[in-house]
mmCIF file of N, CA and C in Angstrom:
data_model
loop_
_atom_site.group_PDB
_atom_site.id
_atom_site.type_symbol
_atom_site.label_atom_id
_atom_site.label_comp_id
_atom_site.label_asym_id
_atom_site.label_seq_id
_atom_site.Cartn_x
_atom_site.Cartn_y
_atom_site.Cartn_z
ATOM 1 N N MET A 1 104.512 101.280 87.014
ATOM 2 C CA MET A 1 105.638 100.571 86.483
ATOM 3 C C MET A 1 105.827 100.975 85.079
ATOM 4 N N VAL A 2 107.074 101.272 84.687
ATOM 5 C CA VAL A 2 107.479 101.705 83.392
ATOM 6 C C VAL A 2 107.000 100.521 82.259
ATOM 7 N N ALA A 3 107.181 99.383 82.718
ATOM 8 C CA ALA A 3 106.860 98.292 81.714
ATOM 9 C C ALA A 3 105.406 98.131 81.435
ATOM 10 N N GLY A 4 104.534 98.784 82.208
ATOM 11 C CA GLY A 4 103.064 98.724 82.120
ATOM 12 C C GLY A 4 102.796 98.983 80.693
ATOM 13 N N SER A 5 103.066 99.994 80.163
ATOM 14 C CA SER A 5 102.666 100.544 78.850
ATOM 15 C C SER A 5 103.112 99.784 77.708
ATOM 16 N N ARG A 6 104.170 98.985 77.942
ATOM 17 C CA ARG A 6 104.559 98.034 76.757
ATOM 18 C C ARG A 6 104.039 96.623 77.071
ATOM 19 N N LEU A 7 103.915 96.201 78.253
ATOM 20 C CA LEU A 7 103.527 94.762 78.597
ATOM 21 C C LEU A 7 101.972 94.776 78.436
ATOM 22 N N GLY A 8 101.177 95.752 78.842
ATOM 23 C CA GLY A 8 99.741 95.786 78.971
ATOM 24 C C GLY A 8 99.333 94.848 80.263
ATOM 25 N N HIS A 9 98.478 93.938 80.032
ATOM 26 C CA HIS A 9 98.113 93.165 81.196
ATOM 27 C C HIS A 9 99.065 92.267 81.655
ATOM 28 N N ARG A 10 100.005 91.981 80.825
ATOM 29 C CA ARG A 10 101.084 91.174 81.301
ATOM 30 C C ARG A 10 102.022 91.481 82.386
ATOM 31 N N VAL A 11 101.902 92.881 82.629
ATOM 32 C CA VAL A 11 102.752 93.521 83.557
ATOM 33 C C VAL A 11 102.474 92.861 85.008
ATOM 34 N N PHE A 12 101.404 92.265 85.167
ATOM 35 C CA PHE A 12 101.104 91.584 86.473
ATOM 36 C C PHE A 12 101.817 90.297 86.619
ATOM 37 N N LEU A 13 102.164 89.615 85.449
ATOM 38 C CA LEU A 13 103.081 88.382 85.714
ATOM 39 C C LEU A 13 104.455 89.028 85.918
ATOM 40 N N LEU A 14 104.857 90.043 85.487
ATOM 41 C CA LEU A 14 106.250 90.577 85.893
ATOM 42 C C LEU A 14 106.178 91.033 87.232
ATOM 43 N N ALA A 15 105.165 91.622 87.876
ATOM 44 C CA ALA A 15 105.120 92.063 89.166
ATOM 45 C C ALA A 15 104.928 90.722 90.229
ATOM 46 N N GLY A 16 104.654 89.701 89.563
ATOM 47 C CA GLY A 16 104.284 88.552 90.372
ATOM 48 C C GLY A 16 105.740 87.955 90.762
ATOM 49 N N ILE A 17 106.778 88.295 90.052
ATOM 50 C CA ILE A 17 108.140 87.774 90.315
ATOM 51 C C ILE A 17 108.531 88.024 91.833
ATOM 52 N N ALA A 18 108.208 89.091 92.442
ATOM 53 C CA ALA A 18 108.655 89.439 93.847
ATOM 54 C C ALA A 18 107.970 88.320 94.814
ATOM 55 N N PRO A 19 106.663 88.189 94.876
ATOM 56 C CA PRO A 19 105.897 87.201 95.625
ATOM 57 C C PRO A 19 106.530 85.758 95.304
ATOM 58 N N LEU A 20 106.850 85.468 94.137
ATOM 59 C CA LEU A 20 107.297 84.130 93.713
ATOM 60 C C LEU A 20 108.593 83.743 94.302
ATOM 61 N N ALA A 21 109.526 84.913 94.252
ATOM 62 C CA ALA A 21 110.933 84.813 94.836
ATOM 63 C C ALA A 21 110.810 84.593 96.483
ATOM 64 N N THR A 22 109.823 85.330 97.039
ATOM 65 C CA THR A 22 109.516 85.142 98.467
ATOM 66 C C THR A 22 109.147 83.832 98.747
ATOM 67 N N VAL A 23 108.175 83.237 98.016
ATOM 68 C CA VAL A 23 107.766 81.867 98.292
ATOM 69 C C VAL A 23 108.897 80.919 98.149
ATOM 70 N N VAL A 24 109.821 81.021 97.112
ATOM 71 C CA VAL A 24 110.910 80.228 96.778
ATOM 72 C C VAL A 24 111.808 80.339 98.061
ATOM 73 N N TRP A 25 112.069 81.508 98.434
ATOM 74 C CA TRP A 25 113.113 81.662 99.465
ATOM 75 C C TRP A 25 112.455 80.960 100.815
ATOM 76 N N ALA A 26 111.225 81.113 101.224
ATOM 77 C CA ALA A 26 110.570 80.468 102.380
ATOM 78 C C ALA A 26 110.685 79.035 102.142
ATOM 79 N N ALA A 27 110.464 78.429 100.975
ATOM 80 C CA ALA A 27 110.611 76.941 100.817
ATOM 81 C C ALA A 27 112.130 76.478 101.166
ATOM 82 N N THR A 28 113.219 77.348 100.884
ATOM 83 C CA THR A 28 114.391 76.933 101.177
ATOM 84 C C THR A 28 114.761 77.068 102.607
ATOM 85 N N LYS A 29 113.979 77.759 103.336
ATOM 86 C CA LYS A 29 114.283 77.747 104.795
ATOM 87 C C LYS A 29 113.525 76.756 105.724
ATOM 88 N N VAL A 30 112.646 75.832 104.943
ATOM 89 C CA VAL A 30 111.713 74.906 105.864
ATOM 90 C C VAL A 30 112.684 74.091 106.436
ATOM 91 N N GLY A 31 113.726 73.470 105.985
ATOM 92 C CA GLY A 31 114.501 72.591 106.620
ATOM 93 C C GLY A 31 115.231 73.012 107.742
ATOM 94 N N GLU A 32 115.583 74.248 107.869
ATOM 95 C CA GLU A 32 116.163 74.865 109.016
ATOM 96 C C GLU A 32 115.254 75.179 110.133
ATOM 97 N N ILE A 33 114.043 75.469 109.873
ATOM 98 C CA ILE A 33 112.957 75.823 110.762
ATOM 99 C C ILE A 33 112.191 74.551 111.342
ATOM 100 N N ARG A 34 112.100 73.526 110.375
ATOM 101 C CA ARG A 34 111.133 72.528 110.774
ATOM 102 C C ARG A 34 111.181 71.849 112.146
ATOM 103 N N ASP A 35 112.610 71.591 112.731
ATOM 104 C CA ASP A 35 112.706 71.086 113.806
ATOM 105 C C ASP A 35 112.785 71.966 115.007
ATOM 106 N N GLY A 36 111.913 73.085 114.981
ATOM 107 C CA GLY A 36 111.850 73.911 116.018
ATOM 108 C C GLY A 36 112.995 74.988 116.024
ATOM 109 N N GLY A 37 113.639 75.076 114.856
ATOM 110 C CA GLY A 37 114.787 76.156 114.920
ATOM 111 C C GLY A 37 114.377 77.454 114.729
ATOM 112 N N THR A 38 115.251 78.613 114.864
ATOM 113 C CA THR A 38 114.976 79.812 114.719
ATOM 114 C C THR A 38 116.051 80.472 113.983
ATOM 115 N N LEU A 39 115.888 81.276 113.031
ATOM 116 C CA LEU A 39 116.892 82.097 112.352
ATOM 117 C C LEU A 39 116.826 83.483 112.924
ATOM 118 N N ARG A 40 117.982 83.965 113.155
ATOM 119 C CA ARG A 40 118.077 85.407 113.667
ATOM 120 C C ARG A 40 119.073 86.211 112.867
ATOM 121 N N GLU A 41 118.757 87.404 112.629
ATOM 122 C CA GLU A 41 119.614 88.370 111.912
ATOM 123 C C GLU A 41 119.624 89.703 112.545
ATOM 124 N N THR A 42 120.776 90.156 112.762
ATOM 125 C CA THR A 42 120.813 91.569 113.343
ATOM 126 C C THR A 42 121.645 92.512 112.336
ATOM 127 N N ILE A 43 120.910 93.594 112.111
ATOM 128 C CA ILE A 43 121.656 94.555 111.102
ATOM 129 C C ILE A 43 121.784 95.797 111.866
ATOM 130 N N ASN A 44 123.088 96.447 111.940
ATOM 131 C CA ASN A 44 123.254 97.629 112.516
ATOM 132 C C ASN A 44 122.776 98.693 111.570
ATOM 133 N N TRP A 45 121.666 99.343 112.015
ATOM 134 C CA TRP A 45 121.058 100.308 110.982
ATOM 135 C C TRP A 45 121.626 101.687 111.221
ATOM 136 N N VAL A 46 121.865 102.108 112.447
ATOM 137 C CA VAL A 46 122.488 103.471 112.659
ATOM 138 C C VAL A 46 123.402 103.120 113.952
ATOM 139 N N PRO A 47 124.497 102.569 113.600
ATOM 140 C CA PRO A 47 125.430 102.306 114.781
ATOM 141 C C PRO A 47 125.819 103.330 115.685
ATOM 142 N N GLU A 48 125.905 104.640 115.230
ATOM 143 C CA GLU A 48 126.316 105.692 115.957
ATOM 144 C C GLU A 48 125.316 105.924 117.146
ATOM 145 N N LEU A 49 124.022 105.654 116.963
ATOM 146 C CA LEU A 49 122.997 105.656 117.885
ATOM 147 C C LEU A 49 122.591 104.366 118.510
ATOM 148 N N GLY A 50 123.301 103.391 118.189
ATOM 149 C CA GLY A 50 123.056 102.118 118.782
ATOM 150 C C GLY A 50 121.658 101.513 118.154
ATOM 151 N N ILE A 51 121.193 101.816 116.977
ATOM 152 C CA ILE A 51 120.007 101.444 116.493
ATOM 153 C C ILE A 51 120.190 100.122 115.576
ATOM 154 N N THR A 52 119.520 98.960 115.838
ATOM 155 C CA THR A 52 119.637 97.866 115.149
ATOM 156 C C THR A 52 118.376 97.402 114.550
ATOM 157 N N VAL A 53 118.389 96.741 113.530
ATOM 158 C CA VAL A 53 117.175 95.923 113.026
ATOM 159 C C VAL A 53 117.224 94.471 113.312
ATOM 160 N N ASP A 54 116.456 93.933 114.063
ATOM 161 C CA ASP A 54 116.615 92.436 114.621
ATOM 162 C C ASP A 54 115.437 91.781 113.996
ATOM 163 N N LEU A 55 115.658 90.663 113.182
ATOM 164 C CA LEU A 55 114.687 89.911 112.319
ATOM 165 C C LEU A 55 114.994 88.422 112.962
ATOM 166 N N ARG A 56 113.663 87.838 113.104
ATOM 167 C CA ARG A 56 113.488 86.487 113.624
ATOM 168 C C ARG A 56 112.625 85.845 112.734
ATOM 169 N N LEU A 57 113.003 84.649 112.321
ATOM 170 C CA LEU A 57 112.054 83.657 111.610
ATOM 171 C C LEU A 57 111.972 82.432 112.463
ATOM 172 N N ASP A 58 110.737 82.117 112.773
ATOM 173 C CA ASP A 58 110.523 80.708 113.413
ATOM 174 C C ASP A 58 109.560 80.072 112.625
ATOM 175 N N GLY A 59 108.880 79.044 113.057
ATOM 176 C CA GLY A 59 107.970 78.212 112.326
ATOM 177 C C GLY A 59 106.609 79.034 112.010
ATOM 178 N N PHE A 60 106.132 79.749 112.784
ATOM 179 C CA PHE A 60 104.824 80.554 112.579
ATOM 180 C C PHE A 60 105.213 81.727 111.630
ATOM 181 N N ALA A 61 106.294 82.472 111.816
ATOM 182 C CA ALA A 61 106.643 83.485 110.871
ATOM 183 C C ALA A 61 106.911 82.977 109.543
ATOM 184 N N LEU A 62 107.524 81.708 109.456
ATOM 185 C CA LEU A 62 107.756 81.187 107.987
ATOM 186 C C LEU A 62 106.352 80.881 107.427
ATOM 187 N N LEU A 63 105.397 80.272 108.358
ATOM 188 C CA LEU A 63 104.029 80.084 107.708
ATOM 189 C C LEU A 63 103.431 81.205 107.054
ATOM 190 N N MET A 64 103.494 82.329 107.953
ATOM 191 C CA MET A 64 102.838 83.610 107.396
ATOM 192 C C MET A 64 103.402 84.191 106.259
ATOM 193 N N VAL A 65 104.746 84.017 106.147
ATOM 194 C CA VAL A 65 105.436 84.672 104.923
ATOM 195 C C VAL A 65 104.993 83.758 103.756
ATOM 196 N N ALA A 66 105.049 82.450 103.842
ATOM 197 C CA ALA A 66 104.509 81.585 102.702
ATOM 198 C C ALA A 66 103.288 81.895 102.413
ATOM 199 N N LEU A 67 102.329 81.974 103.366
ATOM 200 C CA LEU A 67 100.831 82.265 103.136
ATOM 201 C C LEU A 67 100.698 83.474 102.470
ATOM 202 N N VAL A 68 101.173 84.660 102.985
ATOM 203 C CA VAL A 68 100.998 85.962 102.399
ATOM 204 C C VAL A 68 101.528 86.055 100.847
ATOM 205 N N SER A 69 102.803 85.555 100.782
ATOM 206 C CA SER A 69 103.394 85.646 99.521
ATOM 207 C C SER A 69 102.707 84.690 98.528
ATOM 208 N N GLY A 70 102.137 83.573 98.940
ATOM 209 C CA GLY A 70 101.517 82.778 98.123
ATOM 210 C C GLY A 70 100.163 83.287 97.551
ATOM 211 N N VAL A 71 99.426 83.868 98.540
ATOM 212 C CA VAL A 71 98.221 84.692 98.094
ATOM 213 C C VAL A 71 98.495 85.687 97.150
ATOM 214 N N GLY A 72 99.601 86.505 97.333
ATOM 215 C CA GLY A 72 100.031 87.670 96.551
ATOM 216 C C GLY A 72 100.335 87.138 95.192
ATOM 217 N N LEU A 73 101.065 85.984 95.177
ATOM 218 C CA LEU A 73 101.374 85.441 93.871
ATOM 219 C C LEU A 73 100.103 85.022 93.144
ATOM 220 N N LEU A 74 99.023 84.484 93.772
ATOM 221 C CA LEU A 74 97.739 84.152 93.145
ATOM 222 C C LEU A 74 96.984 85.387 92.701
ATOM 223 N N VAL A 75 97.039 86.450 93.399
ATOM 224 C CA VAL A 75 96.445 87.653 93.146
ATOM 225 C C VAL A 75 97.113 88.299 91.736
ATOM 226 N N PHE A 76 98.373 88.145 91.711
ATOM 227 C CA PHE A 76 98.977 88.601 90.430
ATOM 228 C C PHE A 76 98.738 87.897 89.325
ATOM 229 N N GLY A 77 98.598 86.551 89.357
ATOM 230 C CA GLY A 77 98.350 85.642 88.351
ATOM 231 C C GLY A 77 96.739 85.774 87.945
ATOM 232 N N TYR A 78 95.982 86.029 88.868
ATOM 233 C CA TYR A 78 94.645 86.220 88.520
ATOM 234 C C TYR A 78 94.359 87.657 87.896
ATOM 235 N N SER A 79 95.072 88.570 88.361
ATOM 236 C CA SER A 79 95.019 89.990 87.743
ATOM 237 C C SER A 79 95.351 90.050 86.210
ATOM 238 N N ALA A 80 96.373 89.232 85.960
ATOM 239 C CA ALA A 80 96.782 89.207 84.664
ATOM 240 C C ALA A 80 95.787 88.678 83.580
ATOM 241 N N LYS A 81 94.770 87.942 84.058
ATOM 242 C CA LYS A 81 93.690 87.582 83.292
ATOM 243 C C LYS A 81 92.614 88.559 83.345
ATOM 244 N N TYR A 82 92.246 88.782 84.778
ATOM 245 C CA TYR A 82 91.088 89.541 84.836
ATOM 246 C C TYR A 82 91.039 91.004 84.390
ATOM 247 N N PHE A 83 92.305 91.651 84.371
ATOM 248 C CA PHE A 83 92.452 93.043 83.711
ATOM 249 C C PHE A 83 92.864 92.734 82.322
ATOM 250 N N ASP A 84 92.435 91.860 81.655
ATOM 251 C CA ASP A 84 92.746 91.599 80.216
ATOM 252 C C ASP A 84 92.596 92.771 79.343
ATOM 253 N N HIS A 85 91.485 93.337 79.494
ATOM 254 C CA HIS A 85 90.963 94.696 78.836
ATOM 255 C C HIS A 85 90.171 95.609 79.739
ATOM 256 N N GLY A 86 90.360 96.923 79.387
ATOM 257 C CA GLY A 86 89.595 97.896 79.994
ATOM 258 C C GLY A 86 90.299 98.661 81.287
ATOM 259 N N VAL A 87 91.526 98.254 81.413
ATOM 260 C CA VAL A 87 92.284 98.798 82.506
ATOM 261 C C VAL A 87 93.191 100.045 81.778
ATOM 262 N N GLU A 88 92.909 101.278 82.254
ATOM 263 C CA GLU A 88 93.643 102.281 81.477
ATOM 264 C C GLU A 88 95.126 102.229 81.705
ATOM 265 N N SER A 89 95.758 102.069 82.769
ATOM 266 C CA SER A 89 97.057 101.925 83.069
ATOM 267 C C SER A 89 97.468 100.801 83.976
ATOM 268 N N PRO A 90 97.690 99.675 83.339
ATOM 269 C CA PRO A 90 97.830 98.405 84.163
ATOM 270 C C PRO A 90 99.162 98.365 84.970
ATOM 271 N N GLY A 91 100.101 99.278 84.428
ATOM 272 C CA GLY A 91 101.323 99.342 85.145
ATOM 273 C C GLY A 91 101.314 100.188 86.490
ATOM 274 N N LYS A 92 100.429 101.109 86.631
ATOM 275 C CA LYS A 92 100.227 101.699 87.751
ATOM 276 C C LYS A 92 99.393 100.935 88.835
ATOM 277 N N LEU A 93 98.422 100.130 88.274
ATOM 278 C CA LEU A 93 97.772 99.251 89.182
ATOM 279 C C LEU A 93 98.639 98.277 89.697
ATOM 280 N N ALA A 94 99.569 97.652 88.881
ATOM 281 C CA ALA A 94 100.394 96.557 89.217
ATOM 282 C C ALA A 94 101.461 97.054 90.185
ATOM 283 N N GLY A 95 101.994 98.362 90.061
ATOM 284 C CA GLY A 95 102.800 98.938 90.889
ATOM 285 C C GLY A 95 102.204 99.093 92.336
ATOM 286 N N THR A 96 100.848 99.596 92.190
ATOM 287 C CA THR A 96 100.104 99.793 93.658
ATOM 288 C C THR A 96 100.027 98.464 94.389
ATOM 289 N N LEU A 97 99.852 97.327 93.668
ATOM 290 C CA LEU A 97 99.549 95.993 94.129
ATOM 291 C C LEU A 97 100.950 95.578 94.846
ATOM 292 N N VAL A 98 102.119 95.852 94.122
ATOM 293 C CA VAL A 98 103.275 95.398 94.617
ATOM 294 C C VAL A 98 103.637 96.258 95.854
ATOM 295 N N VAL A 99 103.372 97.452 96.066
ATOM 296 C CA VAL A 99 103.628 98.211 97.174
ATOM 297 C C VAL A 99 102.824 97.789 98.279
ATOM 298 N N PHE A 100 101.588 97.499 97.869
ATOM 299 C CA PHE A 100 100.646 96.877 99.003
ATOM 300 C C PHE A 100 101.113 95.617 99.599
ATOM 301 N N SER A 101 101.512 94.724 98.632
ATOM 302 C CA SER A 101 101.840 93.448 99.103
ATOM 303 C C SER A 101 103.164 93.470 99.954
ATOM 304 N N GLY A 102 103.962 94.392 99.525
ATOM 305 C CA GLY A 102 105.224 94.553 100.317
ATOM 306 C C GLY A 102 104.949 95.015 101.711
#
């Protein structure tokens, strides 16, 4: 991450915005999913070939999204303190963690 050289170990807090946004998004979907509902989204990716991306969000998927994103958020928060000193390039490490968590 470009901001890593300027922010130092605080770059992990910046990187934690992505899992935080995912947790907030998941929290907004609880009401729609709670009573056994399912959200579906279809995206025409390559219409000429008939290739679509079909996304489905049900109760279990919502639980997994919230769990994985919540743990990711905790990892970034912990990393901000843990890598306080001694990390040569915190931005590169934070970027790697973002790619891994994605």
